[in-house]
Amino acid sequence: FRGSKGRPRQDGGPLGAQLLGRRLGAPIGTQRVLGGDGDVPILTTEDNIVSQPAKILNFLRKQKYNADYELSARQGADTLAYIALLEEKLLPAVLHTFWVENDNYFTVTKPWFASRIPFPLSLILPGRMSKGALNRILLTRGEPPLYHLQEVEAQIYRDAKECLNLLSHRLGTSQFFFGDMPSTLDAYVFGFLAPLYKVRFPKVQLQEHLKQLSNLCRFCDDILNSYFRHSLGDG
Amino acid sequence: MSLVAEAFVSQIAAAEPWPENATLYQQLKGEQILLSDNAASLAVQAFLQMCNLPIKVVCRANAEYMSPSGKVPFIHVGNQVVSELGPIVQFVKAKGHSLSDGLDEVQKAEMKAYMELVNNMLLTAELYLQWCDEATVGEITHARYGSPYPWPLNHILAYQKQWEVRRKMKAIGWGKKTLDQVLEDVDQCCQALSQRLGTQPYFFNKQPTELDALVFGHLYTILTTQLTSDELSEKVKNYSNLLAFCRRIEQHYFEDRGKDCTFLLLCIHGNF
């Protein structure tokens, strides 16, 4: 589970999960991604292998690493709601930017991903993830009356931009979403936004929109500087 | 819908006031409609009641096929047809009625986030239970879904729909979930809704919004639908403020207006 700044990921969380781990003081180093059953990201400890961001966060919580003790019940509920918003509205467009948009996928995502997993998985896994991403987008958003891929694409990017605007409104001028200390929600949002913000893509429409929302950019920069400084040089 | 088409529809919508003969179409209530569709239909009905807009409910066996997006319910207003709660809210807004105008930007963001939570967890759990849980599929869903059609069409359509839903569940990562995990997700969602509602009458204090309509639609349907077991409704019954919320909306927007609705009384006071 590498913590690299330029790392693309499949769904909103490995960077976020790593952020949360670091914030809570759990020792999370960089480890090679094992193939497993093709699920990334993967967290490995002495005797456990956990995949998928939500499960990783749950795992950390059960190990008594929890960023949400100081949150009220209502803020905990808000966290769940905003995570649902991110998954429904932002995730399809992010998946598209990284895994479906041909220019981005072939010039950035695929080479980067393939270089970090062992052969022969490097030949199979990126293609599988790309197909999975397209499949997910079409099955969840490609319903009538949107019949063409271009119309679906237009709709998902529109939803993603609206979602970014909503996040920006919600964050306002605060440092984090719930006050002065980062919580699970900050980790999730960061996990989505940071790669989108920092990775250099040929096709950048969502990135351009994000860069106009200065408070979200400041949010990403703050977290990168505070928690990821020593791995900034890696990738 | 493309941006141009949307703007066009909005303009047409704004041109005419809400007519008296607006109708809402759903599947047949007694024999055909399923949990998730019933919830969606009730949510739209509640929303229109909250906006004080008259609507007549019409049940048709082929409602799903008549709908422009393939989903129920849809409303027929003037010479326009709009389906699903999201687009209906936009359409009604274009006609000058809105429940969420009084909210500021942060509250609107929160409202949208909670609506996604309901769609993401409650609706998906309902779909899972209906189409992926073998007991429910065998005893209830197949029979109901295919009921208006002769053999063998009833089986073919039911299997086709089941295949479609299972494919979607797999794509979003729910394919490998067990029923217990799904019920736990429902519990988490209800807990979040309960915590957000607190002791207020509605989610944004004194006035209901489309979020209240959506939550009411789903929770009320879960509480009043007979399934193979009571596990799903038990999850909701754990939260007394949600029960009171449903009762309040039922009383205020349905009973008081002489609408035909099943009573929740036994549910709450019997406490079973």
PDB file of C-alpha atoms in Angstrom, chain B:
ATOM      1  CA  MET B   1     -31.038  15.009 -20.388  1.00  0.00           C
ATOM      2  CA  SER B   2     -28.634  17.322 -22.151  1.00  0.00           C
ATOM      3  CA  LEU B   3     -28.273  20.878 -20.928  1.00  0.00           C
ATOM      4  CA  VAL B   4     -30.212  22.254 -23.879  1.00  0.00           C
ATOM      5  CA  ALA B   5     -33.084  19.829 -23.404  1.00  0.00           C
ATOM      6  CA  GLU B   6     -33.226  20.634 -19.711  1.00  0.00           C
ATOM      7  CA  ALA B   7     -33.400  24.366 -20.309  1.00  0.00           C
ATOM      8  CA  PHE B   8     -36.114  23.817 -22.909  1.00  0.00           C
ATOM      9  CA  VAL B   9     -38.216  21.706 -20.552  1.00  0.00           C
ATOM     10  CA  SER B  10     -37.796  24.254 -17.758  1.00  0.00           C
ATOM     11  CA  GLN B  11     -39.036  27.017 -20.004  1.00  0.00           C
ATOM     12  CA  ILE B  12     -42.100  25.066 -21.042  1.00  0.00           C
ATOM     13  CA  ALA B  13     -42.724  24.080 -17.446  1.00  0.00           C
ATOM     14  CA  ALA B  14     -42.573  27.665 -16.300  1.00  0.00           C
ATOM     15  CA  ALA B  15     -45.028  28.776 -18.945  1.00  0.00           C
ATOM     16  CA  GLU B  16     -48.109  27.085 -17.474  1.00  0.00           C
ATOM     17  CA  PRO B  17     -49.449  26.856 -13.943  1.00  0.00           C
ATOM     18  CA  TRP B  18     -50.072  23.494 -12.271  1.00  0.00           C
ATOM     19  CA  PRO B  19     -53.256  22.000 -13.743  1.00  0.00           C
ATOM     20  CA  GLU B  20     -56.053  20.352 -11.777  1.00  0.00           C
ATOM     21  CA  ASN B  21     -55.812  17.077 -13.644  1.00  0.00           C
ATOM     22  CA  ALA B  22     -52.154  16.191 -12.964  1.00  0.00           C
ATOM     23  CA  THR B  23     -51.747  12.440 -12.593  1.00  0.00           C
ATOM     24  CA  LEU B  24     -49.142  10.171 -11.050  1.00  0.00           C
ATOM     25  CA  TYR B  25     -48.667   6.698 -12.507  1.00  0.00           C
ATOM     26  CA  GLN B  26     -47.431   3.666 -10.608  1.00  0.00           C
ATOM     27  CA  GLN B  27     -47.902  -0.080 -10.800  1.00  0.00           C
ATOM     28  CA  LEU B  28     -50.968  -1.878  -9.442  1.00  0.00           C
ATOM     29  CA  LYS B  29     -51.105  -1.322  -5.733  1.00  0.00           C
ATOM     30  CA  GLY B  30     -52.566  -4.553  -4.466  1.00  0.00           C
ATOM     31  CA  GLU B  31     -50.904  -7.220  -6.573  1.00  0.00           C
ATOM     32  CA  GLN B  32     -47.944  -5.858  -8.465  1.00  0.00           C
ATOM     33  CA  ILE B  33     -45.981  -3.002  -6.948  1.00  0.00           C
ATOM     34  CA  LEU B  34     -42.772  -3.852  -5.118  1.00  0.00           C
ATOM     35  CA  LEU B  35     -41.244  -2.347  -1.990  1.00  0.00           C
ATOM     36  CA  SER B  36     -38.739  -0.042  -3.700  1.00  0.00           C
ATOM     37  CA  ASP B  37     -41.212   1.296  -6.273  1.00  0.00           C
ATOM     38  CA  ASN B  38     -43.855   1.842  -3.620  1.00  0.00           C
ATOM     39  CA  ALA B  39     -41.352   3.830  -1.555  1.00  0.00           C
ATOM     40  CA  ALA B  40     -40.439   5.994  -4.546  1.00  0.00           C
ATOM     41  CA  SER B  41     -44.065   6.614  -5.412  1.00  0.00           C
ATOM     42  CA  LEU B  42     -44.995   7.516  -1.845  1.00  0.00           C
ATOM     43  CA  ALA B  43     -42.047   9.909  -1.658  1.00  0.00           C
ATOM     44  CA  VAL B  44     -43.288  11.800  -4.724  1.00  0.00           C
ATOM     45  CA  GLN B  45     -46.855  11.839  -3.424  1.00  0.00           C
ATOM     46  CA  ALA B  46     -45.665  13.202  -0.081  1.00  0.00           C
ATOM     47  CA  PHE B  47     -43.588  15.863  -1.814  1.00  0.00           C
ATOM     48  CA  LEU B  48     -46.519  17.049  -3.934  1.00  0.00           C
ATOM     49  CA  GLN B  49     -48.794  17.086  -0.883  1.00  0.00           C
ATOM     50  CA  MET B  50     -46.218  19.192   0.946  1.00  0.00           C
ATOM     51  CA  CYS B  51     -46.189  21.627  -1.967  1.00  0.00           C
ATOM     52  CA  ASN B  52     -49.998  21.707  -1.904  1.00  0.00           C
ATOM     53  CA  LEU B  53     -50.231  20.561  -5.490  1.00  0.00           C
ATOM     54  CA  PRO B  54     -53.195  18.340  -6.374  1.00  0.00           C
ATOM     55  CA  ILE B  55     -52.308  14.971  -7.882  1.00  0.00           C
ATOM     56  CA  LYS B  56     -54.367  11.937  -8.789  1.00  0.00           C
ATOM     57  CA  VAL B  57     -52.786   8.501  -8.431  1.00  0.00           C
ATOM     58  CA  VAL B  58     -53.453   6.093 -11.296  1.00  0.00           C
ATOM     59  CA  CYS B  59     -52.350   2.461 -11.197  1.00  0.00           C
ATOM     60  CA  ARG B  60     -51.330   0.776 -14.428  1.00  0.00           C
ATOM     61  CA  ALA B  61     -49.674  -2.581 -14.936  1.00  0.00           C
ATOM     62  CA  ASN B  62     -47.313  -1.197 -17.562  1.00  0.00           C
ATOM     63  CA  ALA B  63     -46.330   1.947 -15.659  1.00  0.00           C
ATOM     64  CA  GLU B  64     -42.651   0.951 -15.731  1.00  0.00           C
ATOM     65  CA  TYR B  65     -42.710   0.792 -19.539  1.00  0.00           C
ATOM     66  CA  MET B  66     -44.641   4.026 -19.942  1.00  0.00           C
ATOM     67  CA  SER B  67     -42.098   5.933 -17.910  1.00  0.00           C
ATOM     68  CA  PRO B  68     -39.519   7.927 -19.924  1.00  0.00           C
ATOM     69  CA  SER B  69     -36.676   6.674 -17.744  1.00  0.00           C
ATOM     70  CA  GLY B  70     -38.019   3.190 -17.063  1.00  0.00           C
ATOM     71  CA  LYS B  71     -38.534   4.025 -13.403  1.00  0.00           C
ATOM     72  CA  VAL B  72     -41.683   4.717 -11.460  1.00  0.00           C
ATOM     73  CA  PRO B  73     -43.377   6.866 -10.486  1.00  0.00           C
ATOM     74  CA  PHE B  74     -43.864   9.382 -13.228  1.00  0.00           C
ATOM     75  CA  ILE B  75     -46.209  12.330 -13.394  1.00  0.00           C
ATOM     76  CA  HIS B  76     -48.214  13.557 -16.350  1.00  0.00           C
ATOM     77  CA  VAL B  77     -48.700  17.300 -16.097  1.00  0.00           C
ATOM     78  CA  GLY B  78     -50.177  19.228 -18.984  1.00  0.00           C
ATOM     79  CA  ASN B  79     -48.414  17.697 -21.958  1.00  0.00           C
ATOM     80  CA  GLN B  80     -45.228  16.783 -20.108  1.00  0.00           C
ATOM     81  CA  VAL B  81     -44.100  13.557 -18.515  1.00  0.00           C
ATOM     82  CA  VAL B  82     -41.459  13.582 -15.783  1.00  0.00           C
ATOM     83  CA  SER B  83     -40.220  10.602 -13.797  1.00  0.00           C
ATOM     84  CA  GLU B  84     -38.381  10.113 -10.494  1.00  0.00           C
ATOM     85  CA  LEU B  85     -38.199  12.408  -7.492  1.00  0.00           C
ATOM     86  CA  GLY B  86     -35.096  14.404  -8.539  1.00  0.00           C
ATOM     87  CA  PRO B  87     -36.394  15.578 -11.933  1.00  0.00           C
ATOM     88  CA  ILE B  88     -39.911  16.061 -10.489  1.00  0.00           C
ATOM     89  CA  VAL B  89     -38.503  18.404  -7.827  1.00  0.00           C
ATOM     90  CA  GLN B  90     -36.747  20.401 -10.578  1.00  0.00           C
ATOM     91  CA  PHE B  91     -39.903  20.460 -12.679  1.00  0.00           C
ATOM     92  CA  VAL B  92     -42.032  21.680  -9.790  1.00  0.00           C
ATOM     93  CA  LYS B  93     -39.406  24.313  -9.020  1.00  0.00           C
ATOM     94  CA  ALA B  94     -39.613  25.578 -12.599  1.00  0.00           C
ATOM     95  CA  LYS B  95     -43.343  26.045 -12.016  1.00  0.00           C
ATOM     96  CA  GLY B  96     -42.572  28.250  -9.056  1.00  0.00           C
ATOM     97  CA  HIS B  97     -43.060  25.869  -6.117  1.00  0.00           C
ATOM     98  CA  SER B  98     -40.172  24.874  -3.915  1.00  0.00           C
ATOM     99  CA  LEU B  99     -39.706  23.528  -0.409  1.00  0.00           C
ATOM    100  CA  SER B 100     -35.992  24.235  -0.109  1.00  0.00           C
ATOM    101  CA  ASP B 101     -35.764  27.894  -1.148  1.00  0.00           C
ATOM    102  CA  GLY B 102     -35.447  29.012   2.439  1.00  0.00           C
ATOM    103  CA  LEU B 103     -32.295  26.953   3.003  1.00  0.00           C
ATOM    104  CA  ASP B 104     -28.831  28.462   2.753  1.00  0.00           C
ATOM    105  CA  GLU B 105     -26.066  26.882   0.638  1.00  0.00           C
ATOM    106  CA  VAL B 106     -24.646  24.763   3.450  1.00  0.00           C
ATOM    107  CA  GLN B 107     -28.095  23.431   4.337  1.00  0.00           C
ATOM    108  CA  LYS B 108     -28.821  22.648   0.700  1.00  0.00           C
ATOM    109  CA  ALA B 109     -25.547  20.716   0.507  1.00  0.00           C
ATOM    110  CA  GLU B 110     -26.544  18.812   3.630  1.00  0.00           C
ATOM    111  CA  MET B 111     -29.992  18.067   2.251  1.00  0.00           C
ATOM    112  CA  LYS B 112     -28.549  16.685  -0.975  1.00  0.00           C
ATOM    113  CA  ALA B 113     -26.029  14.598   0.956  1.00  0.00           C
ATOM    114  CA  TYR B 114     -28.757  13.017   3.108  1.00  0.00           C
ATOM    115  CA  MET B 115     -30.888  12.314   0.047  1.00  0.00           C
ATOM    116  CA  GLU B 116     -27.939  10.475  -1.468  1.00  0.00           C
ATOM    117  CA  LEU B 117     -27.528   8.550   1.779  1.00  0.00           C
ATOM    118  CA  VAL B 118     -31.128   7.347   1.543  1.00  0.00           C
ATOM    119  CA  ASN B 119     -30.686   6.388  -2.110  1.00  0.00           C
ATOM    120  CA  ASN B 120     -27.306   4.806  -1.521  1.00  0.00           C
ATOM    121  CA  MET B 121     -28.262   2.715   1.500  1.00  0.00           C
ATOM    122  CA  LEU B 122     -32.021   2.372   1.953  1.00  0.00           C
ATOM    123  CA  LEU B 123     -33.028   2.070  -1.680  1.00  0.00           C
ATOM    124  CA  THR B 124     -30.148  -0.275  -2.502  1.00  0.00           C
ATOM    125  CA  ALA B 125     -30.988  -2.404   0.543  1.00  0.00           C
ATOM    126  CA  GLU B 126     -34.629  -2.603  -0.598  1.00  0.00           C
ATOM    127  CA  LEU B 127     -33.531  -3.658  -4.071  1.00  0.00           C
ATOM    128  CA  TYR B 128     -31.151  -6.233  -2.571  1.00  0.00           C
ATOM    129  CA  LEU B 129     -33.867  -7.698  -0.388  1.00  0.00           C
ATOM    130  CA  GLN B 130     -36.339  -7.852  -3.252  1.00  0.00           C
ATOM    131  CA  TRP B 131     -34.105  -9.308  -5.908  1.00  0.00           C
ATOM    132  CA  CYS B 132     -31.064 -10.928  -4.282  1.00  0.00           C
ATOM    133  CA  ASP B 133     -32.509 -12.598  -1.188  1.00  0.00           C
ATOM    134  CA  GLU B 134     -33.681 -16.027  -2.339  1.00  0.00           C
ATOM    135  CA  ALA B 135     -36.496 -16.351   0.169  1.00  0.00           C
ATOM    136  CA  THR B 136     -38.069 -13.024  -0.738  1.00  0.00           C
ATOM    137  CA  VAL B 137     -37.552 -13.536  -4.458  1.00  0.00           C
ATOM    138  CA  GLY B 138     -39.220 -16.918  -4.428  1.00  0.00           C
ATOM    139  CA  GLU B 139     -42.120 -16.090  -2.157  1.00  0.00           C
ATOM    140  CA  ILE B 140     -42.946 -12.535  -3.057  1.00  0.00           C
ATOM    141  CA  THR B 141     -41.069 -10.753  -5.802  1.00  0.00           C
ATOM    142  CA  HIS B 142     -41.372 -13.104  -8.761  1.00  0.00           C
ATOM    143  CA  ALA B 143     -45.065 -13.649  -8.212  1.00  0.00           C
ATOM    144  CA  ARG B 144     -45.820  -9.953  -7.810  1.00  0.00           C
ATOM    145  CA  TYR B 145     -43.635  -8.671 -10.616  1.00  0.00           C
ATOM    146  CA  GLY B 146     -45.047 -11.047 -13.188  1.00  0.00           C
ATOM    147  CA  SER B 147     -48.648 -10.996 -11.951  1.00  0.00           C
ATOM    148  CA  PRO B 148     -50.236  -8.959 -14.771  1.00  0.00           C
ATOM    149  CA  TYR B 149     -48.777 -11.149 -17.508  1.00  0.00           C
ATOM    150  CA  PRO B 150     -49.673 -14.602 -18.805  1.00  0.00           C
ATOM    151  CA  TRP B 151     -47.308 -17.569 -18.659  1.00  0.00           C
ATOM    152  CA  PRO B 152     -44.504 -17.746 -19.777  1.00  0.00           C
ATOM    153  CA  LEU B 153     -44.080 -13.961 -20.000  1.00  0.00           C
ATOM    154  CA  ASN B 154     -44.445 -13.546 -16.260  1.00  0.00           C
ATOM    155  CA  HIS B 155     -41.425 -15.756 -15.564  1.00  0.00           C
ATOM    156  CA  ILE B 156     -39.310 -14.324 -18.374  1.00  0.00           C
ATOM    157  CA  LEU B 157     -39.830 -10.708 -17.324  1.00  0.00           C
ATOM    158  CA  ALA B 158     -39.193 -11.487 -13.669  1.00  0.00           C
ATOM    159  CA  TYR B 159     -35.935 -13.334 -14.421  1.00  0.00           C
ATOM    160  CA  GLN B 160     -34.819 -10.593 -16.764  1.00  0.00           C
ATOM    161  CA  LYS B 161     -35.372  -7.934 -14.143  1.00  0.00           C
ATOM    162  CA  GLN B 162     -33.644 -10.036 -11.523  1.00  0.00           C
ATOM    163  CA  TRP B 163     -30.626 -10.466 -13.766  1.00  0.00           C
ATOM    164  CA  GLU B 164     -30.458  -6.712 -14.380  1.00  0.00           C
ATOM    165  CA  VAL B 165     -30.652  -5.833 -10.699  1.00  0.00           C
ATOM    166  CA  ARG B 166     -28.081  -8.459  -9.699  1.00  0.00           C
ATOM    167  CA  ARG B 167     -25.677  -7.173 -12.337  1.00  0.00           C
ATOM    168  CA  LYS B 168     -25.981  -3.686 -10.941  1.00  0.00           C
ATOM    169  CA  MET B 169     -25.510  -4.898  -7.372  1.00  0.00           C
ATOM    170  CA  LYS B 170     -22.325  -6.657  -8.416  1.00  0.00           C
ATOM    171  CA  ALA B 171     -21.012  -3.527 -10.130  1.00  0.00           C
ATOM    172  CA  ILE B 172     -21.409  -1.413  -7.000  1.00  0.00           C
ATOM    173  CA  GLY B 173     -19.939  -4.030  -4.696  1.00  0.00           C
ATOM    174  CA  TRP B 174     -23.130  -5.305  -3.063  1.00  0.00           C
ATOM    175  CA  GLY B 175     -23.051  -8.635  -4.885  1.00  0.00           C
ATOM    176  CA  LYS B 176     -21.005 -10.348  -2.205  1.00  0.00           C
ATOM    177  CA  LYS B 177     -22.893  -8.918   0.755  1.00  0.00           C
ATOM    178  CA  THR B 178     -24.903 -11.179   3.016  1.00  0.00           C
ATOM    179  CA  LEU B 179     -28.391 -10.319   4.233  1.00  0.00           C
ATOM    180  CA  ASP B 180     -27.027  -9.589   7.715  1.00  0.00           C
ATOM    181  CA  GLN B 181     -24.541  -7.071   6.337  1.00  0.00           C
ATOM    182  CA  VAL B 182     -27.304  -5.383   4.369  1.00  0.00           C
ATOM    183  CA  LEU B 183     -29.507  -5.171   7.458  1.00  0.00           C
ATOM    184  CA  GLU B 184     -26.580  -3.684   9.360  1.00  0.00           C
ATOM    185  CA  ASP B 185     -26.229  -1.032   6.651  1.00  0.00           C
ATOM    186  CA  VAL B 186     -29.937  -0.247   7.005  1.00  0.00           C
ATOM    187  CA  ASP B 187     -29.465   0.110  10.738  1.00  0.00           C
ATOM    188  CA  GLN B 188     -26.510   2.457  10.229  1.00  0.00           C
ATOM    189  CA  CYS B 189     -28.539   4.559   7.831  1.00  0.00           C
ATOM    190  CA  CYS B 190     -31.518   4.747  10.193  1.00  0.00           C
ATOM    191  CA  GLN B 191     -29.214   5.663  13.047  1.00  0.00           C
ATOM    192  CA  ALA B 192     -27.744   8.511  10.988  1.00  0.00           C
ATOM    193  CA  LEU B 193     -31.218   9.747  10.016  1.00  0.00           C
ATOM    194  CA  SER B 194     -32.399   9.496  13.609  1.00  0.00           C
ATOM    195  CA  GLN B 195     -29.392  11.419  14.884  1.00  0.00           C
ATOM    196  CA  ARG B 196     -29.822  14.110  12.267  1.00  0.00           C
ATOM    197  CA  LEU B 197     -33.549  14.457  12.966  1.00  0.00           C
ATOM    198  CA  GLY B 198     -33.081  14.606  16.724  1.00  0.00           C
ATOM    199  CA  THR B 199     -36.118  16.128  18.405  1.00  0.00           C
ATOM    200  CA  GLN B 200     -37.089  18.406  15.511  1.00  0.00           C
ATOM    201  CA  PRO B 201     -40.396  17.894  13.702  1.00  0.00           C
ATOM    202  CA  TYR B 202     -38.691  17.835  10.274  1.00  0.00           C
ATOM    203  CA  PHE B 203     -35.103  17.590   9.097  1.00  0.00           C
ATOM    204  CA  PHE B 204     -34.790  21.330   8.633  1.00  0.00           C
ATOM    205  CA  ASN B 205     -36.785  22.255  11.671  1.00  0.00           C
ATOM    206  CA  LYS B 206     -40.251  23.607  11.105  1.00  0.00           C
ATOM    207  CA  GLN B 207     -40.796  23.164   7.372  1.00  0.00           C
ATOM    208  CA  PRO B 208     -40.600  19.903   5.473  1.00  0.00           C
ATOM    209  CA  THR B 209     -38.406  19.623   2.400  1.00  0.00           C
ATOM    210  CA  GLU B 210     -37.951  17.025  -0.321  1.00  0.00           C
ATOM    211  CA  LEU B 211     -35.630  15.168   2.059  1.00  0.00           C
ATOM    212  CA  ASP B 212     -38.519  14.675   4.493  1.00  0.00           C
ATOM    213  CA  ALA B 213     -40.679  13.402   1.627  1.00  0.00           C
ATOM    214  CA  LEU B 214     -38.016  10.929   0.529  1.00  0.00           C
ATOM    215  CA  VAL B 215     -37.302   9.619   4.026  1.00  0.00           C
ATOM    216  CA  PHE B 216     -41.029   9.310   4.723  1.00  0.00           C
ATOM    217  CA  GLY B 217     -41.607   7.386   1.488  1.00  0.00           C
ATOM    218  CA  HIS B 218     -38.972   4.803   2.311  1.00  0.00           C
ATOM    219  CA  LEU B 219     -39.505   4.400   6.042  1.00  0.00           C
ATOM    220  CA  TYR B 220     -43.288   4.265   5.823  1.00  0.00           C
ATOM    221  CA  THR B 221     -43.163   1.635   3.108  1.00  0.00           C
ATOM    222  CA  ILE B 222     -40.655  -0.464   5.051  1.00  0.00           C
ATOM    223  CA  LEU B 223     -42.834  -0.267   8.157  1.00  0.00           C
ATOM    224  CA  THR B 224     -46.077  -1.187   6.444  1.00  0.00           C
ATOM    225  CA  THR B 225     -45.039  -3.782   3.879  1.00  0.00           C
ATOM    226  CA  GLN B 226     -45.428  -7.449   4.698  1.00  0.00           C
ATOM    227  CA  LEU B 227     -42.228  -9.348   3.872  1.00  0.00           C
ATOM    228  CA  THR B 228     -41.020 -12.874   4.612  1.00  0.00           C
ATOM    229  CA  SER B 229     -39.633 -11.686   7.948  1.00  0.00           C
ATOM    230  CA  ASP B 230     -39.842  -8.583  10.095  1.00  0.00           C
ATOM    231  CA  GLU B 231     -36.131  -7.961  10.268  1.00  0.00           C
ATOM    232  CA  LEU B 232     -36.153  -4.919   8.004  1.00  0.00           C
ATOM    233  CA  SER B 233     -38.997  -3.129   9.743  1.00  0.00           C
ATOM    234  CA  GLU B 234     -37.537  -3.995  13.146  1.00  0.00           C
ATOM    235  CA  LYS B 235     -34.429  -1.993  12.235  1.00  0.00           C
ATOM    236  CA  VAL B 236     -36.560   1.101  11.682  1.00  0.00           C
ATOM    237  CA  LYS B 237     -38.714   0.514  14.761  1.00  0.00           C
ATOM    238  CA  ASN B 238     -35.654   0.820  16.972  1.00  0.00           C
ATOM    239  CA  TYR B 239     -35.741   4.570  16.437  1.00  0.00           C
ATOM    240  CA  SER B 240     -38.762   6.167  18.068  1.00  0.00           C
ATOM    241  CA  ASN B 241     -38.202   9.627  16.620  1.00  0.00           C
ATOM    242  CA  LEU B 242     -38.328   8.169  13.107  1.00  0.00           C
ATOM    243  CA  LEU B 243     -41.626   6.440  13.900  1.00  0.00           C
ATOM    244  CA  ALA B 244     -43.042   9.697  15.260  1.00  0.00           C
ATOM    245  CA  PHE B 245     -41.783  11.490  12.146  1.00  0.00           C
ATOM    246  CA  CYS B 246     -43.631   9.067   9.847  1.00  0.00           C
ATOM    247  CA  ARG B 247     -46.793   9.336  11.912  1.00  0.00           C
ATOM    248  CA  ARG B 248     -46.614  13.120  11.861  1.00  0.00           C
ATOM    249  CA  ILE B 249     -46.334  13.300   8.076  1.00  0.00           C
ATOM    250  CA  GLU B 250     -49.013  10.678   7.576  1.00  0.00           C
ATOM    251  CA  GLN B 251     -51.397  12.590   9.809  1.00  0.00           C
ATOM    252  CA  HIS B 252     -50.640  16.011   8.450  1.00  0.00           C
ATOM    253  CA  TYR B 253     -50.405  15.366   4.751  1.00  0.00           C
ATOM    254  CA  PHE B 254     -52.450  12.278   4.124  1.00  0.00           C
ATOM    255  CA  GLU B 255     -55.135  11.651   6.726  1.00  0.00           C
ATOM    256  CA  ASP B 256     -56.134  15.268   7.133  1.00  0.00           C
ATOM    257  CA  ARG B 257     -56.700  15.519   3.445  1.00  0.00           C
ATOM    258  CA  GLY B 258     -58.797  12.403   3.257  1.00  0.00           C
ATOM    259  CA  LYS B 259     -56.215  10.439   1.345  1.00  0.00           C
ATOM    260  CA  ASP B 260     -56.256   6.676   1.343  1.00  0.00           C
ATOM    261  CA  CYS B 261     -53.419   5.425   3.515  1.00  0.00           C
ATOM    262  CA  THR B 262     -52.862   2.486   5.828  1.00  0.00           C
ATOM    263  CA  PHE B 263     -52.620   3.404   9.473  1.00  0.00           C
ATOM    264  CA  LEU B 264     -49.414   3.232  11.432  1.00  0.00           C
ATOM    265  CA  LEU B 265     -51.142   3.183  14.826  1.00  0.00           C
ATOM    266  CA  LEU B 266     -50.894  -0.534  15.365  1.00  0.00           C
ATOM    267  CA  CYS B 267     -47.281  -0.362  14.402  1.00  0.00           C
ATOM    268  CA  ILE B 268     -46.227   2.266  16.909  1.00  0.00           C
ATOM    269  CA  HIS B 269     -48.471   1.638  19.886  1.00  0.00           C
ATOM    270  CA  GLY B 270     -48.488  -2.109  19.585  1.00  0.00           C
ATOM    271  CA  ASN B 271     -44.716  -1.840  19.635  1.00  0.00           C
ATOM    272  CA  PHE B 272     -44.061  -5.221  18.075  1.00  0.00           C
TER     273      PHE B 272
END
